[in-house]
mmCIF file of C-alpha atoms in Angstrom:
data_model
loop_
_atom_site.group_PDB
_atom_site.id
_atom_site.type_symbol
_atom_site.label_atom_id
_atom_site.label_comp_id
_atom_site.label_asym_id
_atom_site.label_seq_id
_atom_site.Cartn_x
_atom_site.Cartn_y
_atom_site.Cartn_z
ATOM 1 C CA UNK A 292 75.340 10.538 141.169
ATOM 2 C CA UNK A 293 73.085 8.256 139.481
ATOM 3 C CA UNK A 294 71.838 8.856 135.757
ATOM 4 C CA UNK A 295 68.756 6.537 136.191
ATOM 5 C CA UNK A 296 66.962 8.298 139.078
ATOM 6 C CA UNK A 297 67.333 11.815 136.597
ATOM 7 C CA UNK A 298 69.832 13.805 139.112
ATOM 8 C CA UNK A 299 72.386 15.991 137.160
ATOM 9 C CA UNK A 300 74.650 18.762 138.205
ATOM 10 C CA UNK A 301 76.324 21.635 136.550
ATOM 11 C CA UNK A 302 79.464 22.780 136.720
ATOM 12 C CA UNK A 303 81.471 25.952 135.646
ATOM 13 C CA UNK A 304 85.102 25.172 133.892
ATOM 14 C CA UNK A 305 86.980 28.862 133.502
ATOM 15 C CA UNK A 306 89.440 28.752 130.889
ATOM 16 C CA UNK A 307 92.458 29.232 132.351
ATOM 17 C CA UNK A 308 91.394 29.045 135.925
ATOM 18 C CA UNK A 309 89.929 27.120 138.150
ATOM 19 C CA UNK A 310 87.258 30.294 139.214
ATOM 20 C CA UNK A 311 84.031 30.974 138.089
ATOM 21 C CA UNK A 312 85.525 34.490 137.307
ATOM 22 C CA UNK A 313 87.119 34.495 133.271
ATOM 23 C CA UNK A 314 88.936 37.566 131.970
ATOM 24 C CA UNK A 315 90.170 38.002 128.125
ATOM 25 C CA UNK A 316 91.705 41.477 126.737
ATOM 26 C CA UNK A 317 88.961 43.775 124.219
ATOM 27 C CA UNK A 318 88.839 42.064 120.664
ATOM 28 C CA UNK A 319 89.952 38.389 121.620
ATOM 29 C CA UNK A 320 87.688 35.208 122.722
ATOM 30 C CA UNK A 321 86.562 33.997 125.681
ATOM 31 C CA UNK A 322 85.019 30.787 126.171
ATOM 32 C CA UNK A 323 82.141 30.475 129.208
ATOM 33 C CA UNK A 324 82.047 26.830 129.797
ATOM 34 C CA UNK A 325 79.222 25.240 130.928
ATOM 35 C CA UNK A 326 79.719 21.694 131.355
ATOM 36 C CA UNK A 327 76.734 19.049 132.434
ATOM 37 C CA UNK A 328 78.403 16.206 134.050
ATOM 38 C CA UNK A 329 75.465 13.707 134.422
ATOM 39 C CA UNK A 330 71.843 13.767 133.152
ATOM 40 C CA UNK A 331 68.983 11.607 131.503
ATOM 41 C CA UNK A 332 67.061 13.895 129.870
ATOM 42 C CA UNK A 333 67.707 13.716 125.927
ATOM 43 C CA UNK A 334 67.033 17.293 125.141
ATOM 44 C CA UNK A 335 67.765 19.745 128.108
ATOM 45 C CA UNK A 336 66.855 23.283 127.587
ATOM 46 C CA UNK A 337 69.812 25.478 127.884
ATOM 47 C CA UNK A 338 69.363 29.128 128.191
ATOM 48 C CA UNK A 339 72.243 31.789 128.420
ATOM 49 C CA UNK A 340 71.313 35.344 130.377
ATOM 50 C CA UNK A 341 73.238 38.386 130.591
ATOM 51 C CA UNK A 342 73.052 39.957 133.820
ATOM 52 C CA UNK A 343 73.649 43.769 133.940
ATOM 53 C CA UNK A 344 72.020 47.048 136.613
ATOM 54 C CA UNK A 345 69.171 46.930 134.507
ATOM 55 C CA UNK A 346 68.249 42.807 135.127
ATOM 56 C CA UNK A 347 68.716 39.761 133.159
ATOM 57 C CA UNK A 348 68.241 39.958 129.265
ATOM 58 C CA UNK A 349 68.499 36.979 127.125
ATOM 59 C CA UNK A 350 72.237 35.974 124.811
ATOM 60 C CA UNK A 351 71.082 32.317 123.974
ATOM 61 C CA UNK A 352 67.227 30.984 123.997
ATOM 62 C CA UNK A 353 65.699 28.394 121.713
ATOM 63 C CA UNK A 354 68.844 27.072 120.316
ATOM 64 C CA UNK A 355 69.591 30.728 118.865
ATOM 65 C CA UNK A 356 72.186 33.140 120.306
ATOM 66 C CA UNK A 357 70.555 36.910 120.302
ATOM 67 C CA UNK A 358 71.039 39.923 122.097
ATOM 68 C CA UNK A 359 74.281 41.838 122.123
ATOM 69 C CA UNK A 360 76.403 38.815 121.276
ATOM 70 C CA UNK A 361 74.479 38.257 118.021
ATOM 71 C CA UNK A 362 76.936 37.205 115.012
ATOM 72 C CA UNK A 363 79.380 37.494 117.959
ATOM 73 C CA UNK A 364 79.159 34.170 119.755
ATOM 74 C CA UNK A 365 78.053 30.254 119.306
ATOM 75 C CA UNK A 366 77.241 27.245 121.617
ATOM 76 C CA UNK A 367 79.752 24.815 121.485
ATOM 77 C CA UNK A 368 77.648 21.159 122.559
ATOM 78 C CA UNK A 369 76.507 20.821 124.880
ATOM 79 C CA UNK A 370 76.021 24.302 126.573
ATOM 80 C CA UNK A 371 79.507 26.255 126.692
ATOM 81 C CA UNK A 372 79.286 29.919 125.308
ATOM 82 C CA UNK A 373 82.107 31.034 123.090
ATOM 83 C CA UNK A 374 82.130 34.624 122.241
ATOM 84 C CA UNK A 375 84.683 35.501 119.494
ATOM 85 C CA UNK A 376 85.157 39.420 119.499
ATOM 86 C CA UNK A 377 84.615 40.292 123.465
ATOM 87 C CA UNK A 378 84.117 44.248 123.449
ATOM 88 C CA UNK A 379 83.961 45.977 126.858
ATOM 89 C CA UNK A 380 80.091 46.355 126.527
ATOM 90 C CA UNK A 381 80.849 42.261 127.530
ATOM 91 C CA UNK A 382 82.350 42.937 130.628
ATOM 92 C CA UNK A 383 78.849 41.433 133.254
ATOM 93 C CA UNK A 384 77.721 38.126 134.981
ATOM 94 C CA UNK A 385 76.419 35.598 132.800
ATOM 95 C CA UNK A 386 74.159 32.924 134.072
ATOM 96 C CA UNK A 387 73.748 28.777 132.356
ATOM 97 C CA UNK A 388 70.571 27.404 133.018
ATOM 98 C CA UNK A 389 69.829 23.827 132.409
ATOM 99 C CA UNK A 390 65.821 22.500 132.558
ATOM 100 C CA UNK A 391 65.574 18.075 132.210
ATOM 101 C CA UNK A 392 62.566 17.851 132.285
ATOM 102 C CA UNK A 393 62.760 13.741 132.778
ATOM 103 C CA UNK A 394 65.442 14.430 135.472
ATOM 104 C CA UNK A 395 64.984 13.914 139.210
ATOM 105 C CA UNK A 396 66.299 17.541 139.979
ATOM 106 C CA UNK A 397 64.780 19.164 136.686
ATOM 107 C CA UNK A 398 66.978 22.843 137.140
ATOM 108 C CA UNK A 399 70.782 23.827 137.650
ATOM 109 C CA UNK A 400 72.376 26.735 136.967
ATOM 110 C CA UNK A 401 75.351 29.149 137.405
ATOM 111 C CA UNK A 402 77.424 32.152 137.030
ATOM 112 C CA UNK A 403 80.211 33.467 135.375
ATOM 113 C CA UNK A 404 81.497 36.376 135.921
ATOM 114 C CA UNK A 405 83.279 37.809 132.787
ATOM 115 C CA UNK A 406 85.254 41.068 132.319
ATOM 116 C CA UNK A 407 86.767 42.429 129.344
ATOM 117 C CA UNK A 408 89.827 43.761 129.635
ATOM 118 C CA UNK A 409 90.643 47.310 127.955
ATOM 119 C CA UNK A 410 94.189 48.918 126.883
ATOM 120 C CA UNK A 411 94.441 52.369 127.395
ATOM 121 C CA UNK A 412 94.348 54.922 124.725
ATOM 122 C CA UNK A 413 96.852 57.321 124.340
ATOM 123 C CA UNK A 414 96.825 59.437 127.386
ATOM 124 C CA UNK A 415 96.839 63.338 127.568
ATOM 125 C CA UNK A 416 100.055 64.883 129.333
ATOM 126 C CA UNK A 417 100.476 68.367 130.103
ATOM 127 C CA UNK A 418 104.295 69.231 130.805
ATOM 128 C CA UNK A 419 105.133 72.759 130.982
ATOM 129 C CA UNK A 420 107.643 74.341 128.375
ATOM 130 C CA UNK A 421 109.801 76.513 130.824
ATOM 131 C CA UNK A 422 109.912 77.139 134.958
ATOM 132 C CA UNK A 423 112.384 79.405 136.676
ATOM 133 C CA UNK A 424 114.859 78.113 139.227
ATOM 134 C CA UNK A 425 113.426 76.913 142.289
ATOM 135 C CA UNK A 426 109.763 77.748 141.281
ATOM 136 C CA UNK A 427 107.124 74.865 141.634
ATOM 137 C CA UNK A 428 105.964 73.078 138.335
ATOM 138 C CA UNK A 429 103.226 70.346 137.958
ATOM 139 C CA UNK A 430 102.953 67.497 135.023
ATOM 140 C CA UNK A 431 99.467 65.666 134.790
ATOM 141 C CA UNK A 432 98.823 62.628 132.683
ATOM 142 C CA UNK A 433 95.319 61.012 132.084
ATOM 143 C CA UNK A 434 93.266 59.136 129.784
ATOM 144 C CA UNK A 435 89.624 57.469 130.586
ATOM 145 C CA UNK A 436 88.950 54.023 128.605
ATOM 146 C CA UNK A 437 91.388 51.679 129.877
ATOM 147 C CA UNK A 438 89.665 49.034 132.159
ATOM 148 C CA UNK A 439 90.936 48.323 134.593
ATOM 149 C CA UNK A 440 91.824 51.871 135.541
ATOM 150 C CA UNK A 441 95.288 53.075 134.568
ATOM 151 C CA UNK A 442 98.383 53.326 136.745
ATOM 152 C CA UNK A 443 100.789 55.967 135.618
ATOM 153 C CA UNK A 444 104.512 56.186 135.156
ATOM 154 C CA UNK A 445 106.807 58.974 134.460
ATOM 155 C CA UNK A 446 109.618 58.795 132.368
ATOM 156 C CA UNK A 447 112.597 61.499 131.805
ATOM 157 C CA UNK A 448 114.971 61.170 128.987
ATOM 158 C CA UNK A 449 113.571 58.038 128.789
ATOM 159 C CA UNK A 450 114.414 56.771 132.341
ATOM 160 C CA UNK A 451 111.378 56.107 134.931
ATOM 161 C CA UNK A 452 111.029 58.298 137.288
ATOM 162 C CA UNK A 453 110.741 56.819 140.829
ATOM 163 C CA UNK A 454 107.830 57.005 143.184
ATOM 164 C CA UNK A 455 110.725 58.086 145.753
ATOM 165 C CA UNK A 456 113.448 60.382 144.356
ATOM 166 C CA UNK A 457 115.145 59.088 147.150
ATOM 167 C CA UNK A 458 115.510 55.440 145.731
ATOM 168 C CA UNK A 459 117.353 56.540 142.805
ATOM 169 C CA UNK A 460 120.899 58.260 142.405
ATOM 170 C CA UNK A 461 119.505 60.490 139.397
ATOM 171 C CA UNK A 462 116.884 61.613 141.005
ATOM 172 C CA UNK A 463 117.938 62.141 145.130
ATOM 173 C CA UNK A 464 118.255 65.485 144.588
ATOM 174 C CA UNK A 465 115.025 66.377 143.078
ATOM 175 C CA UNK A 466 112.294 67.414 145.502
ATOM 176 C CA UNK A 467 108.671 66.093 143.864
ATOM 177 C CA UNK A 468 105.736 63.959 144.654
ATOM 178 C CA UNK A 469 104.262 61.307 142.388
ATOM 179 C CA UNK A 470 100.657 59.746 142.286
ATOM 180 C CA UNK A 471 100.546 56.600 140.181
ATOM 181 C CA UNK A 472 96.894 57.017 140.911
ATOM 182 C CA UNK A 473 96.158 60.384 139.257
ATOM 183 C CA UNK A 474 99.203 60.361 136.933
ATOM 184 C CA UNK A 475 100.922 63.838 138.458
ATOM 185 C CA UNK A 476 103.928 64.764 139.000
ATOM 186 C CA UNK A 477 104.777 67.456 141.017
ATOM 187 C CA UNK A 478 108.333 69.257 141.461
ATOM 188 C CA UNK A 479 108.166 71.472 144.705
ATOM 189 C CA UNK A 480 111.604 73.365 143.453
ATOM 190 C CA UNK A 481 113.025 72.972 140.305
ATOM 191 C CA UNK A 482 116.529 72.383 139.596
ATOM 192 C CA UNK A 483 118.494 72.868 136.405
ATOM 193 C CA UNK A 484 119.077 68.848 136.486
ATOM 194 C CA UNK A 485 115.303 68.569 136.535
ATOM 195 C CA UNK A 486 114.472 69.995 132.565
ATOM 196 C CA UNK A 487 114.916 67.192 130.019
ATOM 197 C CA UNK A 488 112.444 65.515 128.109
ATOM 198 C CA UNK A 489 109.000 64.272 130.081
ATOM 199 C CA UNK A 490 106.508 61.526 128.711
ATOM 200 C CA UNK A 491 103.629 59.372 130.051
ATOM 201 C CA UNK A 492 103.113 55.599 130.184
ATOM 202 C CA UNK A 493 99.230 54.600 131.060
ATOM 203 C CA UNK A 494 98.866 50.699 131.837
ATOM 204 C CA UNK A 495 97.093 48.156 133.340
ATOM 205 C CA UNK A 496 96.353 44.772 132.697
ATOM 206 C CA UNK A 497 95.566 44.780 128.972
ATOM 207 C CA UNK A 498 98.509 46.870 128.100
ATOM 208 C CA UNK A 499 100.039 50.200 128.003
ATOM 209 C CA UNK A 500 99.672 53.744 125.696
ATOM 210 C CA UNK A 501 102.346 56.616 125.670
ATOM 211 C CA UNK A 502 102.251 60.671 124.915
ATOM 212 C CA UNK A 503 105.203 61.820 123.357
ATOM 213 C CA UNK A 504 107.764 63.153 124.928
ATOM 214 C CA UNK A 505 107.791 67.175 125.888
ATOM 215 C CA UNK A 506 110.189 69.632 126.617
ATOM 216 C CA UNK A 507 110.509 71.039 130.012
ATOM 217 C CA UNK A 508 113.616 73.877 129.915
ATOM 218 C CA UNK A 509 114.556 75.537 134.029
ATOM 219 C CA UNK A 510 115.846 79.121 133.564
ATOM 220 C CA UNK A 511 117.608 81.298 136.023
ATOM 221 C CA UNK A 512 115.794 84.237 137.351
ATOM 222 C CA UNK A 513 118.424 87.375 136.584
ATOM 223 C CA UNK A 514 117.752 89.355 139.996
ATOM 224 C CA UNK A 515 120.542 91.801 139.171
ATOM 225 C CA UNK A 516 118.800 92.843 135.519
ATOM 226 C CA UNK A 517 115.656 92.916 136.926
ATOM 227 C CA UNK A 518 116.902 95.603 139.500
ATOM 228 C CA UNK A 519 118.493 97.234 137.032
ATOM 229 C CA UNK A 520 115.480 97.962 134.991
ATOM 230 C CA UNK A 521 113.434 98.653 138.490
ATOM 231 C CA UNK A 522 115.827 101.483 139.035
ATOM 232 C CA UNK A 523 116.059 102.743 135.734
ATOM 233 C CA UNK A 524 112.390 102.949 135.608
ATOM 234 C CA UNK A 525 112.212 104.865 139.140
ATOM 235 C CA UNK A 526 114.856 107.286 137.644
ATOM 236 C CA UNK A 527 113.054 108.278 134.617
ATOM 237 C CA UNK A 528 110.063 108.858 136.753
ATOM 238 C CA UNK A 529 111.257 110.892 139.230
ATOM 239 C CA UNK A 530 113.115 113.069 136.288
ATOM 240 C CA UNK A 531 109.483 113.724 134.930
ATOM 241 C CA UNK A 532 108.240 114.641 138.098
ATOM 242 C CA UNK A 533 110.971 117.109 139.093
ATOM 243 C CA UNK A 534 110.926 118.396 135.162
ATOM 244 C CA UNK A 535 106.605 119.014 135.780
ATOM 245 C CA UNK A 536 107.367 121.188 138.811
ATOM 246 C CA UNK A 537 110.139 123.272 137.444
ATOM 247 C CA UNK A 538 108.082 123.949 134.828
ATOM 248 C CA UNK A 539 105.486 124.954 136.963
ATOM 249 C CA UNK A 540 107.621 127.217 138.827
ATOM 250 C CA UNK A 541 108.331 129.305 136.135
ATOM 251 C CA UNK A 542 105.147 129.565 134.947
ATOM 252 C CA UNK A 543 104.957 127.454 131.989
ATOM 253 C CA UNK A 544 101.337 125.696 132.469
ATOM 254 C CA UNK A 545 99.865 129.568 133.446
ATOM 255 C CA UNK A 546 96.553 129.454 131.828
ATOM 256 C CA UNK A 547 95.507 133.309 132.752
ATOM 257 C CA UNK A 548 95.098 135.387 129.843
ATOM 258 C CA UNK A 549 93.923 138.806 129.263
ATOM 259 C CA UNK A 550 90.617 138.779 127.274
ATOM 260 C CA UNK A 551 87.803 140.813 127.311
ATOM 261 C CA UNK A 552 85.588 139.056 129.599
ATOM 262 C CA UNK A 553 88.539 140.066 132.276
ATOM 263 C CA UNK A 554 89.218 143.179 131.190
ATOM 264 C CA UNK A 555 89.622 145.844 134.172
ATOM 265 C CA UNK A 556 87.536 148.791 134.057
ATOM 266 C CA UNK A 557 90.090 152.229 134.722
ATOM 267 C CA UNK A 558 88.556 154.010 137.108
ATOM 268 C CA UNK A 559 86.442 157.042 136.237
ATOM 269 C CA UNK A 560 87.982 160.537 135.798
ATOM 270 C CA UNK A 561 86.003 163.408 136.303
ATOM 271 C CA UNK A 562 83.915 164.101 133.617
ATOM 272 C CA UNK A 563 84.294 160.908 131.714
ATOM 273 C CA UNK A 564 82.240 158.389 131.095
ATOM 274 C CA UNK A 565 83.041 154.993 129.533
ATOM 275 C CA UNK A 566 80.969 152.794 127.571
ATOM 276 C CA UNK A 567 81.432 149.522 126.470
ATOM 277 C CA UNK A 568 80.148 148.630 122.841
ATOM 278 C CA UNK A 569 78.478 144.916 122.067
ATOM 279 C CA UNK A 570 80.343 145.284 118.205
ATOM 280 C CA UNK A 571 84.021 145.893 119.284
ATOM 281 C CA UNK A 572 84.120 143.935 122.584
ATOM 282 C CA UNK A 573 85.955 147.043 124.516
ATOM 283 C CA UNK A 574 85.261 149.965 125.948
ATOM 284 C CA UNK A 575 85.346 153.992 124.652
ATOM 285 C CA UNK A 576 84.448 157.108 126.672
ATOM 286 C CA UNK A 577 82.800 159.967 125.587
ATOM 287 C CA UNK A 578 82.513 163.608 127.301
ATOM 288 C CA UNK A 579 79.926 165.139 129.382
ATOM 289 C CA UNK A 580 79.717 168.786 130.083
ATOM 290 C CA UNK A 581 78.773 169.714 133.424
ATOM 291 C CA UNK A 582 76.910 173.672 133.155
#
C-alpha cells in the first residue's frame, strides 16, 4: 500500500472475533470497529448507517452521532462505533463509510452485522392440577421476547426431564413426548410415579427464565364405586316406574268426574217431562196431563 499515491483500505476488527458479525447480550456494550489502516487525506469523512427493511438511516454524520443511538453511543478516533446500552431495537447491519477526498481511491466501506442478544422473560407454563390413571395429560411452556428464540426444558422435582424417557432410569417407564422447540410436554398415560412437582426453564444464548413449580397429583379411577352408584341410580328408577303404573292400575291418576256438563239425562217416563234450569245447573220435571 502506498500512503503517497492516496490508496487506503478499511478494515472491520469484531471484538471478540475475527468476523464481521459482533454479538453482545441486551443492556451491555458493543464496540463496531472500524479501523483505517493507511490514508493521506487529513480529514476523512466518516459516516455510520443503520441498515434495517425499511433502508439505510443515518447513526453518525457530521461528526455527531443521531438517530436511535443518540446519548447511546460515541466515536472512538478514528471511526470505531461504541454503543454503551445495546437494546434489541440494535440488533441490524451497520455500514462505515470512509470519503479522502486527496486519496487515490477516495471511498471504502463495510458492514457489520450486529445482534443483540435477549434473555427470556419469565415464561408461561400450564401444568394441570390432577389426571386420572392412565389418562393423557399435556404441559405447555412459552414466552415471546427472548432472542434468539427459546429452547425449553422440563424439570420434575427439580430433576430435568429427558428428551427420551428412555435415557434415564427415573423416567423409562413414563410414556411422553417432548418438544424443546414448542416447550410441551406430553404424557400419553399417566402413571402414579409421573405427579410431582413440574416447572419450566426458557434459554438461549443470553440466559435463562423459570415459572414456578406446579402441582400435578394422578388419581385412581374407582370403577367399582362408580358402578355402584350406576346401579343404584337404575334401581331407584325402575322403582318409580313400576310405583307410576301400579298407581295407575288402581286408578289413582283417574281424572273423570261427575259434573254437570256430563250429567246423563234419565230417560223419559210417560208423561214427564224434564227441564233443565240455567240458575241451578240440573235438571227438574214437571207434569203434563194428557185429556
Amino acid at each position: 500500500m502506498t500512503v503517497g499515491g492516496g490508496y487506503f483500505n478499511v478494515l472491520a476488527v469484531v471484538l471478540r472475533t475475527s468476523d464481521e458479525s459482533p454479538w453482545t447480550n441486551e443492556f451491555d456494550k458493543i464496540e463496531l470497529s472500524c479501523l483505517i489502516e493507511s490514508i493521506s487525506t487529513t480529514n476523512p469523512r466518516i459516516e455510520w448507517k443503520k441498515i434495517t427493511n425499511g433502508g439505510p438511516s443515518y447513526v453518525y454524520f457530521d461528526r455527531k452521532v443521531s438517530g436511535d443511538l443518540e446519548n447511546r453511543a460515541v466515536i472512538r478516533e478514528p471511526a470505531t462505533l461504541l454503543i454503551t446500552n445495546a437494546t434489541r431495537s440494535d440488533t441490524a447491519k451497520y455500514r462505515c463509510e470512509v470519503t479522502a477526498a486527496d486519496d487515490l481511491k477516495s471511498f471504502d466501506e463495510i458492514v457489520i452485522n450486529l445482534i443483540v442478544r435477549v434473555k427470556p422473560v419469565v415464561p408461561k407454563c400450564s401444568v394441570p392440577k390432577s389426571v386420572p390413571f392412565g389418562k393423557s395429560a399435556e404441559l405447555s411452556c412459552v414466552e415471546d421476547e427472548g432472542f434468539p428464540k427459546s429452547q425449553y426444558q422440563w424439570f420434575k422435582n427439580n430433576e430435568e426431564i429427558p428428551d427420551d424417557p428412555k435415557t434415564s432410569l427415573k423416567f423409562t417407564n413414563s410414556s411422553y413426548t417432548l418438544n424443546a422447540d414448542t416447550g410441551t410436554l406430553k404424557f400419553i398415560a399417566v402413571r402414579k410415579e409421573d405427579g410431582g412437582d413440574y416447572f419450566c426453564r426458557a434459554k438461549n444464548d443470553a440466559g435463562f427464565s423459570q415459572c414456578p413449580a406446579q402441582l400435578m397429583e394422578v388419581y385412581d379411577i374407582d370403577v367399582l364405586g362408580i358402578a355402584l352408584g350406576v346401579l343404584v341410580v337404575v334401581i331407584v328408577l325402575l322403582c318409580i316406574t313400576v310405583g307410576i303404573c301400579c298407581a295407575y292400575k288402581r286408578g289413582f291418576f283417574s281424572s273423570e268426574k261427575q259434573t254437570g256438563n256430563n250429567y246423563k239425562v234419565p230417560a223419559k217416563g210417560d208423561g214427564v217431562d224434564y227441564v233443565r234450569t240455567e240458575d241451578e245447573g240440573d235438571f227438574r220435571h214437571k207434569s203434563s196431563f194428557v185429556i
